[in-house]
Short mmCIF file of C-alpha atoms in Angstrom, two decimals:
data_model
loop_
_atom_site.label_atom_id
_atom_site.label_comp_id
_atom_site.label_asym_id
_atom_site.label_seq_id
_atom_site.Cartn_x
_atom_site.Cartn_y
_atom_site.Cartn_z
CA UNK A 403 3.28 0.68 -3.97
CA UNK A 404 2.75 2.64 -7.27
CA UNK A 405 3.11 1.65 -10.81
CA UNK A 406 2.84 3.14 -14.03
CA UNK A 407 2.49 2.19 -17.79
CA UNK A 408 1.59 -1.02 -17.20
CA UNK A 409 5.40 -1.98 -15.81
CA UNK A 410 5.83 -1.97 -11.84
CA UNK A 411 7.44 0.07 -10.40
CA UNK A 412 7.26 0.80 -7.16
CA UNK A 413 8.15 4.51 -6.48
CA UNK A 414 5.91 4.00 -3.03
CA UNK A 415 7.38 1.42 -0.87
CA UNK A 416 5.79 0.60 2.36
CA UNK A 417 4.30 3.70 2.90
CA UNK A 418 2.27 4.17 6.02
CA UNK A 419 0.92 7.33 7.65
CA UNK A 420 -2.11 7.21 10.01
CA UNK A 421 -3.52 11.58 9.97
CA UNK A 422 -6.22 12.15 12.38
CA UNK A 423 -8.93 14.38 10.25
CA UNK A 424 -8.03 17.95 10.34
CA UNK A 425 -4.13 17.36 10.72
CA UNK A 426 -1.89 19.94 8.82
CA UNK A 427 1.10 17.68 8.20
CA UNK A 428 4.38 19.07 6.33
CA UNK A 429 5.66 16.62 3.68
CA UNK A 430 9.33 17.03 2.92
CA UNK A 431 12.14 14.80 1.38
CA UNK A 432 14.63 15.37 -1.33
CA UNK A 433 14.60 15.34 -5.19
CA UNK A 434 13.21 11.99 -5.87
CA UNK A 435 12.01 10.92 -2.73
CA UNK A 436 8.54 10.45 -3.59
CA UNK A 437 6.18 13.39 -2.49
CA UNK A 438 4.86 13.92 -5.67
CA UNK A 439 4.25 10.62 -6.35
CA UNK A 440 2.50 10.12 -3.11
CA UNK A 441 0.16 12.73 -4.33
CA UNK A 442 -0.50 10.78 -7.48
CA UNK A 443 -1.11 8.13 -5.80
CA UNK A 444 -3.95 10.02 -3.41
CA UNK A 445 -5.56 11.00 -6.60
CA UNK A 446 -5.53 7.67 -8.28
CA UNK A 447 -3.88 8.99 -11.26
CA UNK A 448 -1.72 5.53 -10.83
CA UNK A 449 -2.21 1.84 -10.27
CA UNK A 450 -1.58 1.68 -6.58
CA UNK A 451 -1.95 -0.78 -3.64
CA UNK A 452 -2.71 0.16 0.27
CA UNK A 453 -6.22 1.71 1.92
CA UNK A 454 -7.15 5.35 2.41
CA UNK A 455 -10.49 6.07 4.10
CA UNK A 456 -11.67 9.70 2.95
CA UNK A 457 -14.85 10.94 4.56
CA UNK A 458 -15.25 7.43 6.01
CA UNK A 459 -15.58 5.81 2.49
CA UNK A 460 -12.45 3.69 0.95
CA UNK A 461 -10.99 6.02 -1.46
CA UNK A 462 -10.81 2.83 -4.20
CA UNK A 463 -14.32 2.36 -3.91
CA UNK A 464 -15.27 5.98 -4.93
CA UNK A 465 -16.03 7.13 -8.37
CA UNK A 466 -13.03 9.39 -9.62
CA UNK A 467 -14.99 13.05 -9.74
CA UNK A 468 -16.19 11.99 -6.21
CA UNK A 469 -12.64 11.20 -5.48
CA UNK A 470 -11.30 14.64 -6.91
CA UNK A 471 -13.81 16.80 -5.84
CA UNK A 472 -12.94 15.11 -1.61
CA UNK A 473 -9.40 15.31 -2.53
CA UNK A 474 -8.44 18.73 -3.65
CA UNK A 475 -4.73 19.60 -5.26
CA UNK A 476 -3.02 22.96 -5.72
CA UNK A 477 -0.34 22.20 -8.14
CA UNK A 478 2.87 23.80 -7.81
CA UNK A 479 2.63 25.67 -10.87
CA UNK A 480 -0.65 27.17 -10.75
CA UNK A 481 -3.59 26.32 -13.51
CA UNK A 482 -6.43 28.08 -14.37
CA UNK A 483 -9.38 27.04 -16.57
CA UNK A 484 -12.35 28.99 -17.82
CA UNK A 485 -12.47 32.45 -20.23
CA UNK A 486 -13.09 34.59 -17.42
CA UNK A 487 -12.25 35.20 -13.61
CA UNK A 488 -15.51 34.45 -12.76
CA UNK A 489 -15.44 30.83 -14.75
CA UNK A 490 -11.71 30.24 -13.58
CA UNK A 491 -13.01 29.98 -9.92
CA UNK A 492 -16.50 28.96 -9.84
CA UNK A 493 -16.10 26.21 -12.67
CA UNK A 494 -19.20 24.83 -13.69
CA UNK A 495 -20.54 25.21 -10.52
CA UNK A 496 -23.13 28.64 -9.62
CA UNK A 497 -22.34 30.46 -7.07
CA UNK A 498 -23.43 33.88 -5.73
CA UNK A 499 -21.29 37.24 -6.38
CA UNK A 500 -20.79 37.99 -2.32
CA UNK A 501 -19.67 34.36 -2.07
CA UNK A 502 -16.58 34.93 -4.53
CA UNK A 503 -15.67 38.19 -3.28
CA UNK A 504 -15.52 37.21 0.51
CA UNK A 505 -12.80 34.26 -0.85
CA UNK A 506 -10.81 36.68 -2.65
CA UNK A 507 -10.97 39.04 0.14
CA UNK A 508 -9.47 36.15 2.34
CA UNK A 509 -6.64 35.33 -0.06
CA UNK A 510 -6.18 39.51 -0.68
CA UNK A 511 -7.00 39.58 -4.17
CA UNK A 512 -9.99 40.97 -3.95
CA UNK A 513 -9.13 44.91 -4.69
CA UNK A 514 -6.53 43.23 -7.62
CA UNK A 515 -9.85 42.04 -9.28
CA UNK A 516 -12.15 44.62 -8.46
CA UNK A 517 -9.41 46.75 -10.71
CA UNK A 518 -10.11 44.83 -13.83
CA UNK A 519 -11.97 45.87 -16.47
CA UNK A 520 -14.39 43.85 -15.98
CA UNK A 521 -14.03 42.87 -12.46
CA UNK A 522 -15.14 39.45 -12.41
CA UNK A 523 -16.32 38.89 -15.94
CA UNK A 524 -12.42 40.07 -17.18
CA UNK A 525 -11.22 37.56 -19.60
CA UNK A 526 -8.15 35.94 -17.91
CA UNK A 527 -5.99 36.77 -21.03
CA UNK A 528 -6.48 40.02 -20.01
CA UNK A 529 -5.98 39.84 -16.10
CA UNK A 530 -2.42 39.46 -16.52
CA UNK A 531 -1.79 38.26 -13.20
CA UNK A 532 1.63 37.36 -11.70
CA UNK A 533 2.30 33.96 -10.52
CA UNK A 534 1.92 34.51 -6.97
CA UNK A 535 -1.61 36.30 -7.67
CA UNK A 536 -2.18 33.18 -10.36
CA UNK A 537 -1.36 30.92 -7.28
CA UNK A 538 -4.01 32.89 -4.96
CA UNK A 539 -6.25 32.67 -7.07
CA UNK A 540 -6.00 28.71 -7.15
CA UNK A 541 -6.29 29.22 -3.23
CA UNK A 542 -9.54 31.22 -4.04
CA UNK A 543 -11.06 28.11 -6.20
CA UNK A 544 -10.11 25.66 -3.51
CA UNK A 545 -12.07 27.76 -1.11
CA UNK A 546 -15.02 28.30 -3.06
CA UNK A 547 -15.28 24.13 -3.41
CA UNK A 548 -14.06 23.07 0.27
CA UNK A 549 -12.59 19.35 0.28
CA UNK A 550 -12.07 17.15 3.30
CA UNK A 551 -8.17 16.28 2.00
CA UNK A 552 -6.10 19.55 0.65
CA UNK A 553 -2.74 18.25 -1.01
CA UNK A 554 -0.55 21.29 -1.95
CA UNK A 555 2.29 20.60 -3.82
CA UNK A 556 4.96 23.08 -3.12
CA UNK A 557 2.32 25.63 -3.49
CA UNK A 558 4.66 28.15 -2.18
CA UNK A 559 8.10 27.70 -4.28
CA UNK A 560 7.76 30.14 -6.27
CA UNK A 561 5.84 32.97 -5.10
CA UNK A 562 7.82 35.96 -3.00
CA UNK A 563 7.60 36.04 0.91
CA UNK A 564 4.40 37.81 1.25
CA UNK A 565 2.68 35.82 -0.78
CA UNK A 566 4.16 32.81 0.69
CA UNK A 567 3.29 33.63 4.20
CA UNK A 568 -0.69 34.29 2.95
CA UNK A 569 -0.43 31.03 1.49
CA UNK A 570 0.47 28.75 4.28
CA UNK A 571 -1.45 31.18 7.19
CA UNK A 572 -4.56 30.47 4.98
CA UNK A 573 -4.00 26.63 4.31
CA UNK A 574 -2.65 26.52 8.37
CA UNK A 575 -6.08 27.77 9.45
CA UNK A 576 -8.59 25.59 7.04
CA UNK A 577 -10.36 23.87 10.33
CA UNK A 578 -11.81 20.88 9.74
CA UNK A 579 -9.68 20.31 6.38
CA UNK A 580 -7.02 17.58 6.83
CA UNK A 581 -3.84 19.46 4.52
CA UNK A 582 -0.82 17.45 3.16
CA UNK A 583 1.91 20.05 2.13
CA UNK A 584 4.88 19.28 0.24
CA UNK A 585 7.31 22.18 2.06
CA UNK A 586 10.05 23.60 0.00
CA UNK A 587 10.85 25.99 2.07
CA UNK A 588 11.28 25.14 6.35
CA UNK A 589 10.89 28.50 8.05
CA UNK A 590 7.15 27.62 8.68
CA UNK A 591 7.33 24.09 9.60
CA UNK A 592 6.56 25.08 13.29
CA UNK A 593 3.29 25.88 12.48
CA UNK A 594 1.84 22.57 11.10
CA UNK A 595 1.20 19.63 13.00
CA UNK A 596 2.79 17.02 11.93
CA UNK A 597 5.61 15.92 9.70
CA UNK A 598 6.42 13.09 7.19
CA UNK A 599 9.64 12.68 5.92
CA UNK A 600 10.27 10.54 2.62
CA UNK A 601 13.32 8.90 1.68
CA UNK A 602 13.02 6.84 -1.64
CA UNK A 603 9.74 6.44 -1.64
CA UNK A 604 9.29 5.10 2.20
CA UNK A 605 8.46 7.19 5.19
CA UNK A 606 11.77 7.53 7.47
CA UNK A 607 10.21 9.61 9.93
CA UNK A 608 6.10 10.96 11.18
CA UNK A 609 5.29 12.52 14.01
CA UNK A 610 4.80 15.30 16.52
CA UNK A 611 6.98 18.39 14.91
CA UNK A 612 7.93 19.67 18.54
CA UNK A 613 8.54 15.84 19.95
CA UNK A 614 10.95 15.48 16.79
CA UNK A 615 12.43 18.94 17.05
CA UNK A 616 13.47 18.22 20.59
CA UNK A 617 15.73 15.08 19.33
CA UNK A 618 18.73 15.93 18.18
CA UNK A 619 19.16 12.98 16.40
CA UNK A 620 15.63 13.55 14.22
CA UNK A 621 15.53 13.39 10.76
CA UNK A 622 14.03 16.69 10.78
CA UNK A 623 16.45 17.96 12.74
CA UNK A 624 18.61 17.07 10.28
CA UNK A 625 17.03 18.95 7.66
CA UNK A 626 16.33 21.67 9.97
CA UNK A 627 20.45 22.16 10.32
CA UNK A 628 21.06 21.39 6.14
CA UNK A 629 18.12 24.02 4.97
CA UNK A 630 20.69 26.82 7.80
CA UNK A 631 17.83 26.65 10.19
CA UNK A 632 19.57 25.67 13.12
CA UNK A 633 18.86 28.64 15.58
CA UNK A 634 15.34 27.70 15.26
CA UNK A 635 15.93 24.15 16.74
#
Protein backbone atom coordinates (compact mmCIF):
# COMPACT_ATOMS: atom_id res chain seq x y z
CA UNK A 1 0.00 0.00 0.00
CA UNK A 2 1.02 3.69 -0.64
CA UNK A 3 0.02 6.84 1.00
CA UNK A 4 0.61 10.33 0.63
CA UNK A 5 0.26 13.68 2.59
CA UNK A 6 -0.15 12.22 5.61
CA UNK A 7 -3.91 10.77 4.56
CA UNK A 8 -3.99 6.96 3.33
CA UNK A 9 -4.54 6.18 0.52
CA UNK A 10 -3.84 3.25 -0.89
CA UNK A 11 -3.12 3.62 -4.68
CA UNK A 12 -1.00 0.08 -4.22
CA UNK A 13 -3.21 -2.63 -3.11
CA UNK A 14 -1.83 -6.02 -2.59
CA UNK A 15 0.80 -5.76 -4.84
CA UNK A 16 3.08 -8.71 -5.24
CA UNK A 17 5.70 -9.48 -7.89
CA UNK A 18 8.60 -11.89 -7.17
CA UNK A 19 11.64 -10.74 -10.43
CA UNK A 20 14.52 -13.00 -10.45
CA UNK A 21 17.72 -10.46 -10.76
CA UNK A 22 18.33 -9.54 -14.28
CA UNK A 23 14.56 -9.93 -15.44
CA UNK A 24 13.40 -7.32 -18.11
CA UNK A 25 9.72 -7.22 -17.18
CA UNK A 26 7.13 -4.93 -19.24
CA UNK A 27 4.78 -3.00 -16.93
CA UNK A 28 1.53 -2.02 -18.57
CA UNK A 29 -2.05 -1.03 -17.36
CA UNK A 30 -4.30 1.82 -18.16
CA UNK A 31 -4.58 5.52 -17.12
CA UNK A 32 -4.70 5.22 -13.44
CA UNK A 33 -3.80 1.87 -12.83
CA UNK A 34 -0.88 2.45 -10.79
CA UNK A 35 2.54 2.09 -12.70
CA UNK A 36 3.71 5.25 -11.80
CA UNK A 37 2.90 4.99 -8.48
CA UNK A 38 4.55 1.68 -8.18
CA UNK A 39 7.63 3.47 -9.21
CA UNK A 40 7.22 5.96 -6.41
CA UNK A 41 6.84 3.60 -4.28
CA UNK A 42 10.38 1.71 -5.41
CA UNK A 43 12.00 4.99 -4.78
CA UNK A 44 10.51 5.71 -1.44
CA UNK A 45 9.30 8.99 -2.49
CA UNK A 46 5.97 7.73 -0.44
CA UNK A 47 5.00 6.19 2.85
CA UNK A 48 4.64 2.61 1.78
CA UNK A 49 4.22 -0.89 3.32
CA UNK A 50 5.59 -4.44 1.78
CA UNK A 51 9.55 -5.73 1.42
CA UNK A 52 11.88 -5.26 -1.53
CA UNK A 53 15.35 -6.82 -1.25
CA UNK A 54 17.80 -4.78 -3.65
CA UNK A 55 21.32 -6.11 -3.87
CA UNK A 56 20.39 -8.47 -1.00
CA UNK A 57 19.77 -5.53 1.46
CA UNK A 58 15.95 -4.49 2.45
CA UNK A 59 15.36 -1.49 0.45
CA UNK A 60 13.72 0.29 3.88
CA UNK A 61 16.76 -0.24 5.64
CA UNK A 62 18.99 1.68 3.12
CA UNK A 63 19.88 5.27 3.31
CA UNK A 64 17.95 7.19 0.44
CA UNK A 65 21.18 8.21 -1.95
CA UNK A 66 22.13 4.50 -1.45
CA UNK A 67 18.63 3.70 -2.38
CA UNK A 68 18.67 6.05 -5.57
CA UNK A 69 21.90 5.51 -6.73
CA UNK A 70 20.77 1.02 -6.70
CA UNK A 71 17.54 2.08 -8.07
CA UNK A 72 17.94 4.11 -11.16
CA UNK A 73 14.77 6.04 -13.01
CA UNK A 74 14.52 7.44 -16.53
CA UNK A 75 11.58 9.66 -16.32
CA UNK A 76 9.31 9.89 -19.11
CA UNK A 77 10.03 13.33 -19.85
CA UNK A 78 13.64 13.50 -19.87
CA UNK A 79 15.78 15.82 -17.22
CA UNK A 80 19.01 17.01 -17.39
CA UNK A 81 21.12 18.74 -14.71
CA UNK A 82 24.52 20.36 -14.89
CA UNK A 83 25.82 23.61 -17.25
CA UNK A 84 27.46 21.46 -19.60
CA UNK A 85 27.22 17.98 -21.47
CA UNK A 86 29.97 16.84 -19.72
CA UNK A 87 28.31 17.80 -16.06
CA UNK A 88 24.75 16.65 -17.35
CA UNK A 89 26.12 13.00 -17.55
CA UNK A 90 28.90 12.52 -15.26
CA UNK A 91 27.23 14.53 -12.28
CA UNK A 92 29.43 15.03 -9.54
CA UNK A 93 31.06 12.03 -10.16
CA UNK A 94 34.85 11.99 -12.35
CA UNK A 95 35.06 10.05 -14.93
CA UNK A 96 37.52 9.64 -17.84
CA UNK A 97 36.86 11.24 -21.48
CA UNK A 98 37.02 7.56 -23.39
CA UNK A 99 34.56 6.38 -20.73
CA UNK A 100 31.78 9.01 -21.84
CA UNK A 101 32.34 8.72 -25.39
CA UNK A 102 32.10 4.82 -25.57
CA UNK A 103 28.34 5.42 -23.74
CA UNK A 104 27.35 7.88 -26.20
CA UNK A 105 28.64 5.83 -28.93
CA UNK A 106 26.30 2.99 -27.57
CA UNK A 107 23.19 5.18 -27.38
CA UNK A 108 24.40 6.91 -31.06
CA UNK A 109 24.91 10.27 -29.89
CA UNK A 110 28.21 10.32 -29.96
CA UNK A 111 28.94 12.12 -33.56
CA UNK A 112 25.67 14.58 -32.38
CA UNK A 113 28.09 15.74 -29.57
CA UNK A 114 31.29 15.55 -31.11
CA UNK A 115 29.46 18.40 -33.51
CA UNK A 116 29.10 20.86 -30.73
CA UNK A 117 31.01 23.61 -30.20
CA UNK A 118 32.45 22.51 -27.57
CA UNK A 119 32.01 18.87 -27.78
CA UNK A 120 31.66 17.86 -24.34
CA UNK A 121 32.24 21.07 -22.45
CA UNK A 122 29.05 22.72 -24.75
CA UNK A 123 26.76 24.42 -22.41
CA UNK A 124 23.45 22.47 -22.66
CA UNK A 125 21.56 25.77 -23.45
CA UNK A 126 23.38 25.65 -26.37
CA UNK A 127 23.16 21.86 -27.43
CA UNK A 128 19.72 22.28 -28.43
CA UNK A 129 18.93 18.79 -28.49
CA UNK A 130 15.56 17.23 -29.48
CA UNK A 131 13.68 15.21 -27.08
CA UNK A 132 14.51 11.93 -28.33
CA UNK A 133 18.40 12.94 -28.28
CA UNK A 134 17.47 14.68 -24.62
CA UNK A 135 16.06 11.14 -23.77
CA UNK A 136 19.44 9.34 -25.03
CA UNK A 137 21.24 11.23 -23.38
CA UNK A 138 19.43 10.25 -19.99
CA UNK A 139 20.19 6.61 -21.34
CA UNK A 140 23.90 7.80 -21.57
CA UNK A 141 23.87 8.99 -17.66
CA UNK A 142 22.24 5.78 -16.59
CA UNK A 143 25.05 3.97 -18.27
CA UNK A 144 27.81 5.88 -17.04
CA UNK A 145 26.36 5.09 -13.19
CA UNK A 146 25.11 1.30 -13.71
CA UNK A 147 22.28 0.34 -11.05
CA UNK A 148 21.16 -3.14 -10.11
CA UNK A 149 17.15 -1.98 -10.59
CA UNK A 150 16.45 0.28 -13.94
CA UNK A 151 12.74 1.65 -13.73
CA UNK A 152 11.88 3.45 -17.04
CA UNK A 153 8.87 5.17 -17.10
CA UNK A 154 7.47 5.26 -20.54
CA UNK A 155 10.88 6.20 -21.61
CA UNK A 156 9.84 5.70 -25.10
CA UNK A 157 6.36 7.73 -25.56
CA UNK A 158 7.49 10.29 -27.04
CA UNK A 159 10.46 9.85 -29.05
CA UNK A 160 10.01 8.71 -33.02
CA UNK A 161 10.54 4.95 -34.02
CA UNK A 162 14.20 4.98 -34.36
CA UNK A 163 14.82 6.34 -31.39
CA UNK A 164 12.38 4.17 -29.73
CA UNK A 165 13.77 0.98 -31.01
CA UNK A 166 17.57 2.22 -29.66
CA UNK A 167 15.92 2.75 -26.52
CA UNK A 168 14.41 -0.51 -25.61
CA UNK A 169 17.35 -2.72 -27.72
CA UNK A 170 19.74 -0.90 -25.27
CA UNK A 171 17.65 -1.27 -21.95
CA UNK A 172 16.68 -5.15 -23.45
CA UNK A 173 20.39 -5.99 -23.45
CA UNK A 174 21.63 -4.34 -19.89
CA UNK A 175 22.82 -8.03 -18.52
CA UNK A 176 22.90 -8.32 -15.16
CA UNK A 177 20.47 -5.16 -14.65
CA UNK A 178 16.99 -6.23 -13.45
CA UNK A 179 14.65 -3.39 -15.78
CA UNK A 180 10.99 -2.51 -14.89
CA UNK A 181 9.45 -0.72 -18.01
CA UNK A 182 6.29 1.00 -18.04
CA UNK A 183 5.37 0.12 -22.04
CA UNK A 184 3.27 2.58 -23.87
CA UNK A 185 3.66 1.26 -26.82
CA UNK A 186 3.25 -3.07 -27.36
CA UNK A 187 5.08 -3.83 -30.59
CA UNK A 188 8.19 -4.80 -28.47
CA UNK A 189 6.69 -6.63 -25.69
CA UNK A 190 8.07 -9.94 -27.20
CA UNK A 191 11.32 -9.07 -26.37
CA UNK A 192 11.21 -8.68 -22.52
CA UNK A 193 10.77 -11.32 -20.18
CA UNK A 194 8.19 -10.93 -18.25
CA UNK A 195 5.00 -8.99 -17.85
CA UNK A 196 2.94 -7.29 -15.05
CA UNK A 197 -0.26 -6.07 -15.66
CA UNK A 198 -1.94 -3.44 -13.18
CA UNK A 199 -5.46 -2.86 -12.73
CA UNK A 200 -6.26 -0.23 -9.94
CA UNK A 201 -3.43 -0.46 -8.27
CA UNK A 202 -3.25 -4.53 -7.91
CA UNK A 203 -1.43 -6.88 -10.18
CA UNK A 204 -4.14 -8.87 -12.41
CA UNK A 205 -1.69 -10.73 -14.24
CA UNK A 206 2.69 -11.72 -14.08
CA UNK A 207 4.28 -14.05 -15.86
CA UNK A 208 6.02 -15.75 -18.75
CA UNK A 209 5.14 -13.28 -21.93
CA UNK A 210 5.07 -16.40 -24.38
CA UNK A 211 3.08 -18.77 -21.63
CA UNK A 212 0.50 -15.73 -21.47
CA UNK A 213 0.54 -15.00 -25.17
CA UNK A 214 -0.42 -18.56 -25.88
CA UNK A 215 -3.84 -18.11 -23.71
CA UNK A 216 -6.33 -16.66 -25.37
CA UNK A 217 -8.03 -15.72 -22.50
CA UNK A 218 -4.75 -13.61 -21.00
CA UNK A 219 -4.99 -10.33 -19.92
CA UNK A 220 -2.30 -9.51 -22.22
CA UNK A 221 -3.85 -10.97 -24.82
CA UNK A 222 -6.36 -8.76 -24.27
CA UNK A 223 -4.37 -5.79 -24.60
CA UNK A 224 -2.47 -7.31 -27.30
CA UNK A 225 -6.01 -7.37 -29.50
CA UNK A 226 -7.20 -3.53 -27.98
CA UNK A 227 -3.55 -1.80 -28.78
CA UNK A 228 -4.57 -3.68 -33.02
CA UNK A 229 -1.84 -6.13 -32.34
CA UNK A 230 -3.59 -9.15 -32.94
CA UNK A 231 -1.58 -10.75 -35.89
CA UNK A 232 1.24 -10.82 -33.56
CA UNK A 233 -0.60 -13.17 -31.08
Amino acid sequence: GQAAGGVEDRVLRGLSLDVVKGSKVAIIGRTGSGKSSLFSALLRFYRSTGHLTVQGEDWKSMRLPRLRKAIRLIPQEPQLFGHTVREALCGPVSFEDEAVWMVLNRVGLHTRIARLPMRLDTPMRQGSLSQGEAMLLCLARALLHPAAVMLCDEVSSSVDLATELRIMNLILSLSNVTVLCICHRLHHIHHFSHVAILQRGRVVEFGSIPVLLSDPLSALTEHMRSAGLAKEL
